[in-house]
């Protein structure tokens, strides 16, 4: 058993402490090599933790089945452990650090007996980027090691950087006994540490992802003057060869991955437009010397939801998955190919639990089944993803699923207004999902499950970037999901969304004047490219119309939501809400025709 694998004493001491607590049979320091990965795969194939898929159609791809009780993130068991409960805020579950350590350490005691303890040094972001941050995850799950190799820059180079810098986020994980009653994910922002036990599922076990890259990183970012956000990063190249990078935040089921991997429609493609994928889930933004926000995708892979990914919805994602992928909780066809609802071809014979498929048992693939794959396999992968400096962000987009009220697109008046727009964003539920239509769930900046500190302080941190010399991105809000009186979507979405991004880029470049309304700037007549689009002028007018009475009611609801975060809510954000309210009231007193 190799006790020490680092020249950094602090790391060696921590590994020794964990070993004494968890009592593993052996310790293995991971180097991230191809040989190491191949060995892990062989180990898991032998144990049944991985199952081989069709080697001809899906070379070097495997299926993992998690325990049926362990298939998703567990928000109610996820805690932010700060000394002062107010620092965690009402947006988080809180536990005092001493209590949390005692509770979870009791579960870790002896948890790795008979198992190998893996020490995984990793880097979130390009290995030589000053915007990147490092961590070490200790785990007893070879599945976690294999996934972390795909999702992060893991191994010897990361360890070398950790030893140079002398700092790292500490992550301790064990699958434990997978008992849901003995499952916790604890975050200690002040200590830059994470402890997770009782789950082998990605979001709970791949500690570099949501735990480090969002909950802990958001705390780091506030302290160090940057932003860690639940955002995609997409590059748009126009026919002139000019590239603009856009960061976008959406709650679940709002088309985030589809936008990150957007495929231009034929007309735009022929005109010379291109779309590049920098990231599909997480964005770290730091002010550059030029005053702009520069962003990296801290991840090296995609941990995506499989169901709904098909040739019609996201052919780019499908093309990414052709080889060297790990699938979790999907179904399998007779010839050993992975299958899920929405794939559009093939028939499942074995469901996600390994049973013969029977529709009476529910979906063949679990609704939250996943794929893990290297980002570099994506046909639209942007080489700039590896740039140490990151990419400059031209625009930030917020969005949600709103069947009514919210226009297709509008631009915030300024940065403070944009922060209000992001803080207020949310999605309305559907009858299919919840049994009630029109229930609005607010999810500020799509960070409700992921912000590692009080939302009121988080909004204040966003506002702090508005300072002299800053050249901040323009902020927009989009809504692809407006419906007409018959319940039909008014906007075609998917590749046609590039038309909206086109207008945003024109606004950034000063080429579109827009039409000012009390809630922001919408496209003026003729500014949104509708050539070849089957959307009537009347529908387009409705998509960009601002319902003043409806927005007055919405703004009151936004005020109630923000007041729920208490005394720490920034006065500037309250003042911004009042400003918009006065603009709406003034518009209400004028003729409606002047507002539309």
GROMACS .gro file of N, CA, C and O in nm, residues 94-137:
model
  176
   94UNK      N    1  -2.915   2.406   0.564
   94UNK     CA    2  -2.798   2.442   0.645
   94UNK      C    3  -2.778   2.344   0.760
   94UNK      O    4  -2.874   2.290   0.815
   95UNK      N    5  -2.653   2.322   0.793
   95UNK     CA    6  -2.618   2.249   0.915
   95UNK      C    7  -2.488   2.311   0.968
   95UNK      O    8  -2.400   2.348   0.888
   96UNK      N    9  -2.477   2.322   1.097
   96UNK     CA   10  -2.355   2.377   1.157
   96UNK      C   11  -2.237   2.286   1.122
   96UNK      O   12  -2.250   2.163   1.125
   97UNK      N   13  -2.120   2.344   1.089
   97UNK     CA   14  -2.006   2.262   1.045
   97UNK      C   15  -1.969   2.150   1.142
   97UNK      O   16  -1.947   2.036   1.099
   98UNK      N   17  -1.962   2.179   1.271
   98UNK     CA   18  -1.921   2.075   1.367
   98UNK      C   19  -2.021   1.961   1.368
   98UNK      O   20  -1.984   1.842   1.370
   99UNK      N   21  -2.150   1.993   1.366
   99UNK     CA   22  -2.254   1.891   1.364
   99UNK      C   23  -2.247   1.809   1.235
   99UNK      O   24  -2.260   1.686   1.237
  100UNK      N   25  -2.224   1.878   1.124
  100UNK     CA   26  -2.220   1.810   0.994
  100UNK      C   27  -2.101   1.715   0.987
  100UNK      O   28  -2.115   1.600   0.942
  101UNK      N   29  -1.983   1.762   1.028
  101UNK     CA   30  -1.865   1.674   1.027
  101UNK      C   31  -1.888   1.551   1.114
  101UNK      O   32  -1.857   1.438   1.075
  102UNK      N   33  -1.943   1.572   1.233
  102UNK     CA   34  -1.965   1.459   1.325
  102UNK      C   35  -2.064   1.359   1.266
  102UNK      O   36  -2.042   1.237   1.271
  103UNK      N   37  -2.171   1.409   1.207
  103UNK     CA   38  -2.274   1.322   1.152
  103UNK      C   39  -2.219   1.238   1.036
  103UNK      O   40  -2.238   1.116   1.029
  104UNK      N   41  -2.148   1.304   0.944
  104UNK     CA   42  -2.104   1.232   0.825
  104UNK      C   43  -1.978   1.149   0.852
  104UNK      O   44  -1.961   1.041   0.794
  105UNK      N   45  -1.891   1.195   0.941
  105UNK     CA   46  -1.770   1.118   0.972
  105UNK      C   47  -1.806   0.986   1.040
  105UNK      O   48  -1.737   0.884   1.023
  106UNK      N   49  -1.915   0.985   1.116
  106UNK     CA   50  -1.960   0.860   1.177
  106UNK      C   51  -1.998   0.759   1.071
  106UNK      O   52  -1.978   0.638   1.087
  107UNK      N   53  -2.050   0.807   0.958
  107UNK     CA   54  -2.085   0.718   0.847
  107UNK      C   55  -1.962   0.675   0.767
  107UNK      O   56  -1.958   0.566   0.710
  108UNK      N   57  -1.861   0.763   0.763
  108UNK     CA   58  -1.737   0.730   0.690
  108UNK      C   59  -1.650   0.630   0.767
  108UNK      O   60  -1.564   0.564   0.708
  109UNK      N   61  -1.669   0.620   0.896
  109UNK     CA   62  -1.585   0.531   0.978
  109UNK      C   63  -1.594   0.387   0.926
  109UNK      O   64  -1.699   0.325   0.927
  110UNK      N   65  -1.482   0.336   0.874
  110UNK     CA   66  -1.475   0.199   0.823
  110UNK      C   67  -1.550   0.178   0.692
  110UNK      O   68  -1.564   0.063   0.648
  111UNK      N   69  -1.595   0.286   0.626
  111UNK     CA   70  -1.680   0.272   0.507
  111UNK      C   71  -1.608   0.210   0.388
  111UNK      O   72  -1.673   0.157   0.297
  112UNK      N   73  -1.473   0.215   0.388
  112UNK     CA   74  -1.399   0.163   0.272
  112UNK      C   75  -1.330   0.029   0.302
  112UNK      O   76  -1.243  -0.014   0.225
  113UNK      N   77  -1.369  -0.037   0.408
  113UNK     CA   78  -1.308  -0.166   0.439
  113UNK      C   79  -1.326  -0.263   0.322
  113UNK      O   80  -1.436  -0.277   0.268
  114UNK      N   81  -1.217  -0.329   0.283
  114UNK     CA   82  -1.222  -0.424   0.173
  114UNK      C   83  -1.222  -0.359   0.036
  114UNK      O   84  -1.228  -0.428  -0.066
  115UNK      N   85  -1.215  -0.226   0.031
  115UNK     CA   86  -1.219  -0.154  -0.096
  115UNK      C   87  -1.088  -0.079  -0.122
  115UNK      O   88  -1.010  -0.054  -0.031
  116UNK      N   89  -1.069  -0.042  -0.247
  116UNK     CA   90  -0.956   0.044  -0.283
  116UNK      C   91  -0.997   0.189  -0.265
  116UNK      O   92  -1.107   0.229  -0.304
  117UNK      N   93  -0.911   0.267  -0.204
  117UNK     CA   94  -0.932   0.411  -0.191
  117UNK      C   95  -0.854   0.482  -0.301
  117UNK      O   96  -0.732   0.470  -0.308
  118UNK      N   97  -0.925   0.550  -0.388
  118UNK     CA   98  -0.863   0.620  -0.501
  118UNK      C   99  -0.845   0.768  -0.466
  118UNK      O  100  -0.936   0.832  -0.414
  119UNK      N  101  -0.726   0.821  -0.496
  119UNK     CA  102  -0.696   0.963  -0.476
  119UNK      C  103  -0.689   1.027  -0.614
  119UNK      O  104  -0.601   0.993  -0.695
  120UNK      N  105  -0.783   1.117  -0.642
  120UNK     CA  106  -0.798   1.174  -0.776
  120UNK      C  107  -0.763   1.322  -0.776
  120UNK      O  108  -0.846   1.407  -0.738
  121UNK      N  109  -0.642   1.361  -0.819
  121UNK     CA  110  -0.613   1.504  -0.837
  121UNK      C  111  -0.676   1.549  -0.969
  121UNK      O  112  -0.665   1.481  -1.071
  122UNK      N  113  -0.743   1.663  -0.968
  122UNK     CA  114  -0.808   1.709  -1.091
  122UNK      C  115  -0.803   1.861  -1.101
  122UNK      O  116  -0.787   1.931  -1.001
  123UNK      N  117  -0.818   1.909  -1.223
  123UNK     CA  118  -0.821   2.053  -1.249
  123UNK      C  119  -0.951   2.086  -1.320
  123UNK      O  120  -0.986   2.022  -1.419
  124UNK      N  121  -1.023   2.184  -1.268
  124UNK     CA  122  -1.144   2.233  -1.332
  124UNK      C  123  -1.104   2.350  -1.422
  124UNK      O  124  -1.076   2.459  -1.375
  125UNK      N  125  -1.101   2.324  -1.552
  125UNK     CA  126  -1.058   2.423  -1.649
  125UNK      C  127  -0.926   2.381  -1.712
  125UNK      O  128  -0.861   2.286  -1.668
  126UNK      N  129  -0.884   2.450  -1.820
  126UNK     CA  130  -0.757   2.418  -1.886
  126UNK      C  131  -0.643   2.417  -1.784
  126UNK      O  132  -0.635   2.505  -1.698
  127UNK      N  133  -0.558   2.320  -1.795
  127UNK     CA  134  -0.460   2.292  -1.691
  127UNK      C  135  -0.367   2.410  -1.665
  127UNK      O  136  -0.317   2.428  -1.553
  128UNK      N  137  -0.344   2.496  -1.766
  128UNK     CA  138  -0.253   2.609  -1.748
  128UNK      C  139  -0.327   2.742  -1.737
  128UNK      O  140  -0.266   2.849  -1.747
  129UNK      N  141  -0.458   2.737  -1.715
  129UNK     CA  142  -0.537   2.860  -1.711
  129UNK      C  143  -0.537   2.922  -1.572
  129UNK      O  144  -0.563   2.852  -1.473
  130UNK      N  145  -0.509   3.053  -1.561
  130UNK     CA  146  -0.521   3.119  -1.430
  130UNK      C  147  -0.666   3.123  -1.381
  130UNK      O  148  -0.690   3.145  -1.263
  131UNK      N  149  -0.761   3.099  -1.471
  131UNK     CA  150  -0.902   3.096  -1.432
  131UNK      C  151  -0.943   2.961  -1.373
  131UNK      O  152  -1.050   2.949  -1.313
  132UNK      N  153  -0.861   2.858  -1.392
  132UNK     CA  154  -0.894   2.723  -1.345
  132UNK      C  155  -0.865   2.709  -1.195
  132UNK      O  156  -0.787   2.786  -1.138
  133UNK      N  157  -0.928   2.611  -1.133
  133UNK     CA  158  -0.905   2.580  -0.992
  133UNK      C  159  -0.895   2.428  -0.977
  133UNK      O  160  -0.960   2.354  -1.051
  134UNK      N  161  -0.818   2.384  -0.880
  134UNK     CA  162  -0.792   2.241  -0.865
  134UNK      C  163  -0.858   2.182  -0.741
  134UNK      O  164  -0.893   2.252  -0.646
  135UNK      N  165  -0.870   2.051  -0.745
  135UNK     CA  166  -0.925   1.979  -0.631
  135UNK      C  167  -0.870   1.838  -0.627
  135UNK      O  168  -0.804   1.792  -0.721
  136UNK      N  169  -0.896   1.770  -0.518
  136UNK     CA  170  -0.863   1.628  -0.505
  136UNK      C  171  -0.987   1.558  -0.451
  136UNK      O  172  -1.042   1.600  -0.348
  137UNK      N  173  -1.032   1.456  -0.521
  137UNK     CA  174  -1.142   1.375  -0.471
  137UNK      C  175  -1.088   1.240  -0.428
  137UNK      O  176  -1.017   1.174  -0.504
   0.00000   0.00000   0.00000
